[in-house]
Amino acid sequence: MSTVVTVVSSLFLAYFIALDLVYASLFAVSFYQSGVHMRRRALGGDDVVLRSPLTPPMSIVLPAYNEEACIVASVDAARLLEYPELEIVVVDDGSTDETLARLTEAYDLVRSRAPLRLQVPCAPIRAVHISRRLPNLVVLCKENGGCKADALNAGINAARYPLVCVTDADTVLEKDALLRAVRPFLERPRETVAVGGTVRIVNGCTVDDGRVTRVAAPRSLLAAVQVVEYMRAFIASRMAWSSIGGLFLISGAFGVFRKDALVEVGGYDVRAIGEDMELVLRLRHHFSARRRRSRIVFVPDPVVWTEAPESLGDLRRQRKRWHRGLLQCLWWHRGMLLRPSCGAVGVLGLPYLWLFEAGGTAMEVVGYVTVVVGAVLGVLDVEFLVLFTLLAMAYGVALSVSALAMDESRSLRPQSAGDIGRLLLCTLLENVGYRQMNALWRFTAMLDMLRGRGHTWDPLSRKGFKAEPDES
Amino acid sequence: MTLIIGITLVLFAWAAALALMALTLRLAHRREERRRRSVELAWRGPVQALVLEGAPLAAVPEREQPVVLGLLLRYRALLRGPEAERITGYLEAQGYVQRAVDGLRARSRWRRAEAAALLGRIRPSGVVPALVGLMADGSADVRMAAARSLAAIGDPAAVDALTTALADPSRWTATTVAHDLVEMGPAAVPTLVEIAAAADSGRHGAHAAAVTAVRVLGEIRDPRAEPVLIALLEGATDFNVRTRAAAALGAIGGPLAPPALRRALREPAWQVRAQAATSLAALGDRSSVPALERSVRDEEWWVRRNCAEALGRLGNPGREALGRLTESDDRYVRDRSLAVLERLALADGAERPAGGERT
């Protein structure tokens, strides 16, 4: 038995080293790429996008379900986005509250008989409304499709323009987010299929008139830890995956897609738990299967702000859903795994997800079981265990602090020294307790999937931006 | 064991050092910002005297030079005439222009791009050949910076170099140049016409360049482009070129444009037919109403949609046609016509047509 424990320990150690090397490599690539990006940004170009005759018009889709409290503010915020030609498509996904009434009141909506061209499947659309005040506003009223994907599909059907920006009604976009996101489409118009941006956490920040006017760390410790986690995910990882052509996720909070590509693949899959990742993988699969060049990229500057859960219950539900979504996507697209024709996603991205994201949970559990078994059998080297745990923690902290330092040195919206200090403390918490908690949730999500209890949608409770007043 | 302890300590030390660096950077940044503001405040008066009256500027300490340069460049972007020339003259005298010209030959692509961008902000005369030379640089970032600077300087000698860049392998450079050429206006038209006419020449990049050139011609709206655009609309092999030509004709107009666009309503590519309908509406050509009314029954959704929308923009004859179409036996035609009439009624502030209902 002790031999088994030793073999498992060695495997676990090898896995740990491999994982850390991957993280370090991703960070190094991200560091280099973000430097290039910063220098390119300093050369300017936003004014070109804003005034160029070649800038394609864009439709922004705002799905809304019972958003009476914030829907008007969301549309107002979308109106203030800097972009030459922008259409706003609000999809009222069968709300049972006063969402439509608020919109009607604010924008003087009237029902239109303009026929819609249904190019991707969605639940029946009951009515199309246009505004007497805003010629570029369209409001769709549809039957509830049970998921965001269905509402987005309806929005894609109504979108008039060649580019479609997908976001949430409760997400705050930086005013230049669209200008920055469209640049890859201008650089390589035929190949670029989708562009994602950085998602940051709005908790603690001051939001006025749909804009983040002051950046600050959240007061809730749980949200502050998520700030560090998001920084690591977006700044130290996605940039790297994007630069090697292996980006596998464009966050549902913000993404710009070519409409013809969305239509070609049939829009979002309403059966998917993680519809955002599933769409990206399907786009990759679709284009590679037809041997057509396609580009899905991450650009760090289009920043959007979203609210992070502040209660453990909400966070647990969110993370379990994300993990179930990941496992489902990996299973659905298992045919892409290690297939060179699928490019870097097939050869690098998916193996990474299988081994370190999906497999990581199992490995962690194996690690904990090994510790317990080793202790019971009396073959546990306590000194080694303590040192190894400390090493793992040190590595995690070093990586998180590096991401924080990189973000701080390159961010256009720096935070106060006090907030930075607070986030630095959170890098410790992230590695002691938070990560383990996440691993446990992911493990239970995996069990749920295996038991066929995967597909449920648990809405999070939102505080809303106004619930976090600035007290500084 | 010792190795693990060593690595752990190194990692913690790394984290601590970076944490310290992040905090120090933040504090240093704030201090630097305060210093910059105070330096700017101190030099604002003398700089304004230089710009407005030509009063000599005292020697600027080296540490304060970037702030003063930034101030001068901000004024340079806003001003024209003798004031702008004084700024350029001062910066030339201080050696900024020469240093930037030297920077155009730097090994680092970023230094070359930054030098080119700086020249575009100072706008001295005599640097156009150097910037034109940079348009053949291997780095797209450098070419883009050079193109923008050439456009900012606005020297007619740069037009050829800029239009050639429409075929640049980096579409971002082409986009930048397109924007700049629109700003330069009629001076760019003859070269743009040549590039557009060469759409089917088979040369590398000729097709992409032609598409962009046609779009730019549409933005400049110079009537000299009409013949080549009609030729492209009727003869280009690629539907994208024909579509762009139809769009540009809708912006430019001219006596021959409406008949050509009406003929385009019957051409094989639906993209061209759809654009032709929109362009006819943009020209306000009421004699096209019968042709548009026929095309509302086109087999392609976008063509039907654009034709109905176009009829709505063609005054009473168009509205009358839409009125007739509301009684069509084709449900789509009926609904689309009603929708356009509804929207027109909303725009007029009038009551909605029969059947319209308030939400």
CSV table of N, CA and C in Angstrom, one decimal, chain A residues 27 32 35-36 39-40 43-49 51-55 100 104 108-117 119 129-132 159-160 183 186-190 259 381 383-384 387-388 390-391 393-395 397-399 401-402 404-405 408-409 414-418 420-421 424 428, chain B residues 1 4-5 7-8 11-12 14-16 18-23 25-27 29-30 108-111 113-114 117 141 144-145 148 169-172 174-176 178-180 182-183 207 212 215-216 219 238 240 300-302 305 332 335-336 338-339 342-343 346 350 352-359:
chain,number,residue,atom,x,y,z
A,27,PHE,N,1.9,33.1,-18.2
A,27,PHE,CA,2.2,34.4,-17.6
A,27,PHE,C,3.3,35.2,-18.4
A,32,TYR,N,4.7,39.6,-22.1
A,32,TYR,CA,5.3,40.1,-23.3
A,32,TYR,C,4.2,40.7,-24.2
A,35,GLY,N,2.8,44.0,-23.1
A,35,GLY,CA,3.8,45.1,-23.3
A,35,GLY,C,3.7,45.6,-24.7
A,36,VAL,N,3.6,44.6,-25.7
A,36,VAL,CA,3.4,45.0,-27.1
A,36,VAL,C,2.1,45.8,-27.3
A,39,ARG,N,2.3,49.4,-26.0
A,39,ARG,CA,3.1,50.3,-26.9
A,39,ARG,C,2.3,50.6,-28.2
A,40,ARG,N,1.5,49.6,-28.6
A,40,ARG,CA,0.7,49.9,-29.8
A,40,ARG,C,-0.4,50.9,-29.4
A,43,LEU,N,0.4,54.4,-29.6
A,43,LEU,CA,0.5,55.1,-30.9
A,43,LEU,C,-0.9,55.6,-31.4
A,44,GLY,N,-1.9,55.3,-30.6
A,44,GLY,CA,-3.2,55.9,-30.9
A,44,GLY,C,-4.0,55.0,-31.9
A,45,GLY,N,-5.1,55.5,-32.3
A,45,GLY,CA,-6.0,54.8,-33.3
A,45,GLY,C,-7.5,54.8,-33.0
A,46,ASP,N,-7.8,55.2,-31.7
A,46,ASP,CA,-9.3,55.2,-31.5
A,46,ASP,C,-10.0,56.2,-32.3
A,47,ASP,N,-9.3,57.4,-32.6
A,47,ASP,CA,-10.0,58.4,-33.4
A,47,ASP,C,-10.2,57.9,-34.9
A,48,VAL,N,-9.2,57.0,-35.3
A,48,VAL,CA,-9.4,56.4,-36.6
A,48,VAL,C,-10.6,55.6,-36.7
A,49,VAL,N,-10.8,54.7,-35.7
A,49,VAL,CA,-11.9,53.8,-35.6
A,49,VAL,C,-13.2,54.6,-35.6
A,51,ARG,N,-13.8,57.6,-36.8
A,51,ARG,CA,-14.1,58.4,-37.9
A,51,ARG,C,-13.9,57.6,-39.3
A,52,SER,N,-13.3,56.4,-39.2
A,52,SER,CA,-13.0,55.8,-40.5
A,52,SER,C,-14.3,55.3,-41.2
A,53,PRO,N,-14.2,55.5,-42.5
A,53,PRO,CA,-15.4,55.0,-43.3
A,53,PRO,C,-15.4,53.5,-43.3
A,54,LEU,N,-14.3,52.9,-42.9
A,54,LEU,CA,-14.3,51.4,-42.9
A,54,LEU,C,-14.8,50.8,-41.6
A,55,THR,N,-15.1,51.5,-40.6
A,55,THR,CA,-15.6,51.0,-39.4
A,55,THR,C,-17.0,50.4,-39.5
A,100,LEU,N,-40.8,45.9,-19.6
A,100,LEU,CA,-41.3,46.5,-20.9
A,100,LEU,C,-41.9,47.8,-20.6
A,104,THR,N,-41.1,51.3,-22.3
A,104,THR,CA,-42.1,52.1,-23.1
A,104,THR,C,-42.2,53.5,-22.6
A,108,ASP,N,-40.8,55.8,-25.3
A,108,ASP,CA,-42.0,55.9,-26.1
A,108,ASP,C,-42.1,54.8,-27.1
A,109,LEU,N,-42.1,53.6,-26.7
A,109,LEU,CA,-42.1,52.5,-27.6
A,109,LEU,C,-43.5,52.3,-28.3
A,110,VAL,N,-43.4,51.9,-29.5
A,110,VAL,CA,-44.6,51.5,-30.2
A,110,VAL,C,-44.4,50.1,-30.9
A,111,ARG,N,-45.4,49.4,-31.1
A,111,ARG,CA,-45.3,48.1,-31.7
A,111,ARG,C,-45.1,48.2,-33.2
A,112,SER,N,-44.1,47.4,-33.7
A,112,SER,CA,-43.9,47.5,-35.1
A,112,SER,C,-44.3,46.2,-35.8
A,113,ARG,N,-44.6,46.3,-37.1
A,113,ARG,CA,-45.0,45.0,-37.8
A,113,ARG,C,-43.8,44.6,-38.6
A,114,ALA,N,-42.7,45.2,-38.5
A,114,ALA,CA,-41.5,44.8,-39.3
A,114,ALA,C,-41.2,43.4,-39.1
A,115,PRO,N,-41.2,42.6,-40.2
A,115,PRO,CA,-41.0,41.2,-40.0
A,115,PRO,C,-39.5,40.9,-39.7
A,116,LEU,N,-39.3,39.9,-38.8
A,116,LEU,CA,-38.0,39.5,-38.4
A,116,LEU,C,-37.5,38.3,-39.2
A,117,ARG,N,-36.3,38.3,-39.6
A,117,ARG,CA,-35.8,37.2,-40.3
A,117,ARG,C,-35.1,36.2,-39.3
A,119,GLN,N,-32.9,33.7,-38.3
A,119,GLN,CA,-31.8,32.9,-38.9
A,119,GLN,C,-31.2,31.9,-37.9
A,129,HIS,N,-40.8,46.1,-30.9
A,129,HIS,CA,-41.1,47.5,-30.6
A,129,HIS,C,-40.0,48.4,-31.1
A,130,ILE,N,-40.4,49.5,-31.6
A,130,ILE,CA,-39.4,50.6,-31.9
A,130,ILE,C,-39.8,51.8,-31.1
A,131,SER,N,-38.8,52.7,-31.1
A,131,SER,CA,-39.0,53.9,-30.3
A,131,SER,C,-39.3,55.1,-31.1
A,132,ARG,N,-40.1,56.0,-30.6
A,132,ARG,CA,-40.4,57.3,-31.2
A,132,ARG,C,-39.2,58.2,-30.9
A,159,ALA,N,-30.6,41.8,-35.0
A,159,ALA,CA,-29.5,42.7,-35.3
A,159,ALA,C,-29.4,43.0,-36.8
A,160,ARG,N,-29.3,44.2,-37.1
A,160,ARG,CA,-29.2,44.6,-38.5
A,160,ARG,C,-27.8,44.6,-39.0
A,183,ARG,N,-11.2,46.9,-33.4
A,183,ARG,CA,-9.9,47.0,-34.1
A,183,ARG,C,-9.5,45.7,-34.7
A,186,LEU,N,-11.0,45.3,-38.0
A,186,LEU,CA,-10.5,46.2,-39.0
A,186,LEU,C,-9.1,45.7,-39.5
A,187,GLU,N,-8.4,45.1,-38.6
A,187,GLU,CA,-7.1,44.7,-39.0
A,187,GLU,C,-7.1,43.5,-40.0
A,188,ARG,N,-8.0,42.5,-39.6
A,188,ARG,CA,-8.1,41.3,-40.5
A,188,ARG,C,-9.6,41.0,-40.6
A,189,PRO,N,-10.2,41.7,-41.5
A,189,PRO,CA,-11.7,41.6,-41.5
A,189,PRO,C,-12.2,40.3,-42.0
A,190,ARG,N,-11.5,39.6,-42.8
A,190,ARG,CA,-12.1,38.3,-43.3
A,190,ARG,C,-11.9,37.2,-42.4
A,259,LYS,N,-21.7,38.7,-37.3
A,259,LYS,CA,-23.1,38.1,-37.3
A,259,LYS,C,-23.2,36.9,-38.3
A,381,ASP,N,4.9,11.6,5.1
A,381,ASP,CA,6.0,12.4,5.5
A,381,ASP,C,5.5,13.8,5.8
A,383,GLU,N,6.7,16.4,7.3
A,383,GLU,CA,7.6,17.5,7.0
A,383,GLU,C,7.5,17.9,5.5
A,384,PHE,N,7.5,16.8,4.7
A,384,PHE,CA,7.4,17.1,3.2
A,384,PHE,C,6.0,17.7,2.9
A,387,LEU,N,6.0,21.3,3.8
A,387,LEU,CA,6.8,22.1,2.9
A,387,LEU,C,6.2,22.2,1.5
A,388,PHE,N,5.6,21.1,1.0
A,388,PHE,CA,5.0,21.1,-0.3
A,388,PHE,C,3.8,22.0,-0.3
A,390,LEU,N,3.3,24.6,1.5
A,390,LEU,CA,3.9,26.0,1.6
A,390,LEU,C,4.4,26.4,0.2
A,391,LEU,N,5.0,25.4,-0.5
A,391,LEU,CA,5.5,25.7,-1.8
A,391,LEU,C,4.4,26.0,-2.8
A,393,MET,N,1.5,27.1,-2.1
A,393,MET,CA,0.9,28.4,-1.7
A,393,MET,C,1.8,29.6,-2.2
A,394,ALA,N,3.1,29.4,-2.0
A,394,ALA,CA,4.0,30.5,-2.4
A,394,ALA,C,3.9,30.7,-3.9
A,395,TYR,N,3.8,29.6,-4.6
A,395,TYR,CA,3.7,29.7,-6.1
A,395,TYR,C,2.4,30.5,-6.5
A,397,VAL,N,0.6,32.5,-4.7
A,397,VAL,CA,0.7,33.9,-4.2
A,397,VAL,C,1.6,34.7,-5.2
A,398,ALA,N,2.7,34.1,-5.6
A,398,ALA,CA,3.7,34.8,-6.5
A,398,ALA,C,3.0,35.1,-7.8
A,399,LEU,N,2.2,34.1,-8.3
A,399,LEU,CA,1.5,34.3,-9.6
A,399,LEU,C,0.5,35.4,-9.5
A,401,VAL,N,0.3,37.8,-7.3
A,401,VAL,CA,0.9,39.2,-7.1
A,401,VAL,C,1.5,39.7,-8.4
A,402,SER,N,2.1,38.8,-9.1
A,402,SER,CA,2.6,39.2,-10.4
A,402,SER,C,1.5,39.7,-11.3
A,404,LEU,N,-1.2,41.0,-10.4
A,404,LEU,CA,-1.7,42.3,-9.8
A,404,LEU,C,-0.7,43.4,-10.2
A,405,ALA,N,0.6,43.1,-10.0
A,405,ALA,CA,1.6,44.1,-10.3
A,405,ALA,C,1.6,44.5,-11.8
A,408,GLU,N,-1.4,46.7,-12.4
A,408,GLU,CA,-1.2,48.0,-11.8
A,408,GLU,C,-0.3,48.8,-12.7
A,409,SER,N,0.7,48.2,-13.2
A,409,SER,CA,1.7,49.0,-14.0
A,409,SER,C,1.2,49.4,-15.3
A,414,PRO,N,-5.8,53.2,-12.5
A,414,PRO,CA,-5.1,52.7,-11.3
A,414,PRO,C,-5.9,52.9,-10.1
A,415,GLN,N,-5.6,52.1,-9.1
A,415,GLN,CA,-6.3,52.2,-7.8
A,415,GLN,C,-5.4,52.8,-6.8
A,416,SER,N,-6.0,53.1,-5.6
A,416,SER,CA,-5.3,53.8,-4.6
A,416,SER,C,-4.3,52.8,-3.9
A,417,ALA,N,-3.3,53.3,-3.3
A,417,ALA,CA,-2.3,52.4,-2.6
A,417,ALA,C,-3.0,51.5,-1.6
A,418,GLY,N,-4.0,52.1,-0.9
A,418,GLY,CA,-4.7,51.3,0.1
A,418,GLY,C,-5.4,50.1,-0.5
A,420,ILE,N,-4.6,48.7,-3.3
A,420,ILE,CA,-3.6,47.7,-3.8
A,420,ILE,C,-3.2,46.8,-2.6
A,421,GLY,N,-3.0,47.5,-1.5
A,421,GLY,CA,-2.6,46.7,-0.3
A,421,GLY,C,-3.6,45.7,0.1
A,424,LEU,N,-3.5,42.9,-2.3
A,424,LEU,CA,-2.3,42.0,-2.0
A,424,LEU,C,-2.6,41.0,-0.9
A,428,LEU,N,-3.1,36.2,-0.6
A,428,LEU,CA,-2.9,35.2,0.4
A,428,LEU,C,-4.2,34.4,0.6
B,1,MET,N,14.5,18.3,0.2
B,1,MET,CA,13.9,19.2,1.2
B,1,MET,C,14.5,20.6,1.1
B,4,ILE,N,13.2,22.4,-1.9
B,4,ILE,CA,11.8,22.9,-1.8
B,4,ILE,C,11.8,24.1,-0.9
B,5,ILE,N,12.5,24.1,0.2
B,5,ILE,CA,12.5,25.2,1.1
B,5,ILE,C,13.1,26.4,0.3
B,7,ILE,N,13.1,27.0,-3.0
B,7,ILE,CA,12.1,27.5,-4.0
B,7,ILE,C,11.0,28.3,-3.3
B,8,THR,N,10.5,27.7,-2.2
B,8,THR,CA,9.4,28.4,-1.5
B,8,THR,C,9.8,29.8,-1.1
B,11,LEU,N,10.0,32.1,-4.0
B,11,LEU,CA,8.7,32.5,-4.5
B,11,LEU,C,8.1,33.6,-3.6
B,12,PHE,N,8.2,33.3,-2.3
B,12,PHE,CA,7.6,34.3,-1.3
B,12,PHE,C,8.4,35.7,-1.5
B,14,TRP,N,9.9,36.7,-4.1
B,14,TRP,CA,9.4,37.3,-5.4
B,14,TRP,C,8.1,38.0,-5.2
B,15,ALA,N,7.1,37.4,-4.5
B,15,ALA,CA,5.8,38.0,-4.3
B,15,ALA,C,6.0,39.2,-3.5
B,16,ALA,N,6.8,39.2,-2.5
B,16,ALA,CA,7.0,40.4,-1.6
B,16,ALA,C,7.6,41.5,-2.4
B,18,LEU,N,7.5,42.1,-5.6
B,18,LEU,CA,6.5,42.6,-6.6
B,18,LEU,C,5.4,43.4,-5.9
B,19,ALA,N,5.0,42.9,-4.7
B,19,ALA,CA,4.0,43.7,-3.9
B,19,ALA,C,4.6,45.0,-3.6
B,20,LEU,N,5.8,45.0,-3.1
B,20,LEU,CA,6.4,46.3,-2.8
B,20,LEU,C,6.5,47.2,-4.0
B,21,MET,N,6.9,46.6,-5.1
B,21,MET,CA,7.0,47.4,-6.4
B,21,MET,C,5.7,48.0,-6.8
B,22,ALA,N,4.6,47.2,-6.7
B,22,ALA,CA,3.3,47.7,-7.1
B,22,ALA,C,2.9,48.9,-6.2
B,23,LEU,N,3.2,48.8,-4.9
B,23,LEU,CA,2.8,49.9,-4.0
B,23,LEU,C,3.7,51.1,-4.3
B,25,LEU,N,5.3,51.8,-7.0
B,25,LEU,CA,4.9,52.4,-8.3
B,25,LEU,C,3.7,53.3,-8.2
B,26,ARG,N,2.7,52.9,-7.4
B,26,ARG,CA,1.5,53.6,-7.3
B,26,ARG,C,1.8,55.0,-6.6
B,27,LEU,N,2.6,54.9,-5.5
B,27,LEU,CA,3.0,56.1,-4.8
B,27,LEU,C,3.8,57.1,-5.7
B,29,HIS,N,3.9,57.1,-8.9
B,29,HIS,CA,3.0,57.6,-10.0
B,29,HIS,C,2.3,58.9,-9.5
B,30,ARG,N,1.8,58.8,-8.3
B,30,ARG,CA,1.0,59.9,-7.8
B,30,ARG,C,1.9,61.2,-7.6
B,108,SER,N,14.9,49.4,-33.0
B,108,SER,CA,13.6,49.0,-32.4
B,108,SER,C,12.5,49.5,-33.2
B,109,ARG,N,11.5,48.6,-33.5
B,109,ARG,CA,10.4,49.1,-34.3
B,109,ARG,C,9.5,50.1,-33.5
B,110,TRP,N,9.5,50.0,-32.2
B,110,TRP,CA,8.7,50.9,-31.4
B,110,TRP,C,9.3,52.3,-31.4
B,111,ARG,N,10.7,52.3,-31.4
B,111,ARG,CA,11.3,53.6,-31.4
B,111,ARG,C,11.1,54.3,-32.8
B,113,ALA,N,8.5,53.8,-34.7
B,113,ALA,CA,7.1,54.2,-34.7
B,113,ALA,C,6.9,55.4,-33.9
B,114,GLU,N,7.5,55.5,-32.7
B,114,GLU,CA,7.3,56.6,-31.8
B,114,GLU,C,7.9,57.9,-32.5
B,117,ALA,N,5.6,59.0,-35.1
B,117,ALA,CA,4.4,59.7,-34.5
B,117,ALA,C,4.7,61.1,-34.0
B,141,ASP,N,3.2,48.4,-37.5
B,141,ASP,CA,3.0,49.6,-36.5
B,141,ASP,C,3.8,50.8,-37.0
B,144,MET,N,2.0,52.3,-40.0
B,144,MET,CA,0.8,52.9,-39.6
B,144,MET,C,1.1,54.3,-39.0
B,145,ALA,N,2.1,54.4,-38.2
B,145,ALA,CA,2.5,55.7,-37.6
B,145,ALA,C,3.0,56.6,-38.7
B,148,ARG,N,0.0,58.0,-40.6
B,148,ARG,CA,-0.8,59.0,-39.8
B,148,ARG,C,-0.1,60.3,-39.8
B,169,PRO,N,-0.4,45.0,-46.6
B,169,PRO,CA,-0.9,43.7,-46.1
B,169,PRO,C,-1.6,43.8,-44.7
B,170,SER,N,-1.3,44.8,-43.9
B,170,SER,CA,-2.0,45.0,-42.7
B,170,SER,C,-3.2,45.9,-43.0
B,171,ARG,N,-4.4,45.3,-42.8
B,171,ARG,CA,-5.6,46.1,-43.1
B,171,ARG,C,-5.8,47.3,-42.2
B,172,TRP,N,-5.1,47.2,-41.0
B,172,TRP,CA,-5.2,48.3,-40.1
B,172,TRP,C,-4.5,49.5,-40.7
B,174,ALA,N,-4.2,50.1,-43.8
B,174,ALA,CA,-5.1,50.5,-44.9
B,174,ALA,C,-6.3,51.3,-44.3
B,175,THR,N,-6.8,50.9,-43.2
B,175,THR,CA,-7.9,51.6,-42.5
B,175,THR,C,-7.5,53.0,-42.1
B,176,THR,N,-6.3,53.1,-41.5
B,176,THR,CA,-5.7,54.3,-41.1
B,176,THR,C,-5.6,55.3,-42.3
B,178,ALA,N,-7.1,55.1,-45.2
B,178,ALA,CA,-8.4,55.5,-45.7
B,178,ALA,C,-8.9,56.7,-45.0
B,179,HIS,N,-8.8,56.6,-43.7
B,179,HIS,CA,-9.3,57.7,-42.9
B,179,HIS,C,-8.6,59.0,-43.2
B,180,ASP,N,-7.3,58.9,-43.4
B,180,ASP,CA,-6.4,60.0,-43.7
B,180,ASP,C,-6.7,60.6,-45.0
B,182,VAL,N,-9.5,60.5,-46.7
B,182,VAL,CA,-10.8,61.2,-46.6
B,182,VAL,C,-10.5,62.6,-46.1
B,183,GLU,N,-9.7,62.7,-45.1
B,183,GLU,CA,-9.4,64.0,-44.6
B,183,GLU,C,-8.6,64.9,-45.6
B,207,HIS,N,-6.9,44.0,-55.4
B,207,HIS,CA,-8.4,43.9,-55.1
B,207,HIS,C,-8.8,44.6,-53.8
B,212,THR,N,-11.0,49.4,-50.8
B,212,THR,CA,-10.9,50.5,-49.9
B,212,THR,C,-10.9,51.9,-50.7
B,215,ARG,N,-14.4,52.9,-51.4
B,215,ARG,CA,-15.1,53.4,-50.2
B,215,ARG,C,-14.6,54.8,-49.9
B,216,VAL,N,-13.3,55.0,-50.0
B,216,VAL,CA,-12.8,56.4,-49.7
B,216,VAL,C,-13.4,57.4,-50.8
B,219,GLU,N,-16.6,58.5,-49.7
B,219,GLU,CA,-16.6,59.4,-48.6
B,219,GLU,C,-16.2,60.8,-49.1
B,238,ASP,N,-15.5,40.9,-59.0
B,238,ASP,CA,-15.8,40.6,-57.6
B,238,ASP,C,-17.1,41.3,-57.2
B,240,ASN,N,-17.9,42.1,-54.2
B,240,ASN,CA,-17.6,43.1,-53.2
B,240,ASN,C,-17.3,44.4,-53.8
B,300,GLU,N,-34.4,37.5,-52.4
B,300,GLU,CA,-33.5,37.7,-51.3
B,300,GLU,C,-34.0,38.7,-50.3
B,301,TRP,N,-34.0,38.2,-49.0
B,301,TRP,CA,-34.6,39.0,-47.9
B,301,TRP,C,-34.0,40.4,-47.8
B,302,TRP,N,-32.7,40.6,-47.9
B,302,TRP,CA,-32.1,41.9,-47.7
B,302,TRP,C,-32.5,42.8,-48.9
B,305,ARG,N,-36.0,43.9,-48.2
B,305,ARG,CA,-36.1,44.9,-47.1
B,305,ARG,C,-35.5,46.3,-47.5
B,332,TYR,N,-45.0,38.9,-46.6
B,332,TYR,CA,-43.8,39.6,-46.2
B,332,TYR,C,-43.8,41.0,-46.8
B,335,ASP,N,-46.3,43.1,-44.8
B,335,ASP,CA,-45.8,43.5,-43.5
B,335,ASP,C,-44.7,44.5,-43.5
B,336,ARG,N,-43.8,44.3,-44.4
B,336,ARG,CA,-42.6,45.2,-44.5
B,336,ARG,C,-43.1,46.6,-45.0
B,338,LEU,N,-46.0,47.9,-44.5
B,338,LEU,CA,-46.7,48.5,-43.4
B,338,LEU,C,-45.8,49.0,-42.4
B,339,ALA,N,-44.7,48.2,-42.1
B,339,ALA,CA,-43.7,48.6,-41.1
B,339,ALA,C,-43.0,49.9,-41.5
B,342,GLU,N,-45.4,52.8,-41.1
B,342,GLU,CA,-45.6,53.1,-39.7
B,342,GLU,C,-44.5,53.9,-39.2
B,343,ARG,N,-43.3,53.6,-39.6
B,343,ARG,CA,-42.1,54.3,-39.1
B,343,ARG,C,-42.1,55.8,-39.7
B,346,LEU,N,-44.5,57.7,-37.7
B,346,LEU,CA,-43.9,58.1,-36.4
B,346,LEU,C,-43.0,59.3,-36.6
B,350,ALA,N,-47.3,61.9,-37.1
B,350,ALA,CA,-48.7,61.7,-37.4
B,350,ALA,C,-49.2,60.4,-36.7
B,352,ARG,N,-50.5,56.6,-36.5
B,352,ARG,CA,-50.0,55.5,-37.2
B,352,ARG,C,-51.1,55.0,-38.3
B,353,PRO,N,-50.6,54.3,-39.3
B,353,PRO,CA,-51.5,53.8,-40.3
B,353,PRO,C,-52.5,52.8,-39.6
B,354,ALA,N,-53.6,52.5,-40.3
B,354,ALA,CA,-54.6,51.6,-39.7
B,354,ALA,C,-53.9,50.3,-39.3
B,355,GLY,N,-54.3,49.8,-38.2
B,355,GLY,CA,-53.7,48.5,-37.8
B,355,GLY,C,-52.6,48.7,-36.8
B,356,GLY,N,-52.0,49.8,-36.7
B,356,GLY,CA,-50.9,50.0,-35.8
B,356,GLY,C,-51.4,50.1,-34.4
B,357,GLU,N,-50.7,49.6,-33.4
B,357,GLU,CA,-51.2,49.7,-32.0
B,357,GLU,C,-50.2,50.2,-31.1
B,358,ARG,N,-50.6,50.9,-30.1
B,358,ARG,CA,-49.6,51.4,-29.1
B,358,ARG,C,-49.2,50.2,-28.2
B,359,THR,N,-48.0,50.2,-27.8
B,359,THR,CA,-47.5,49.1,-26.9
B,359,THR,C,-48.2,49.2,-25.6
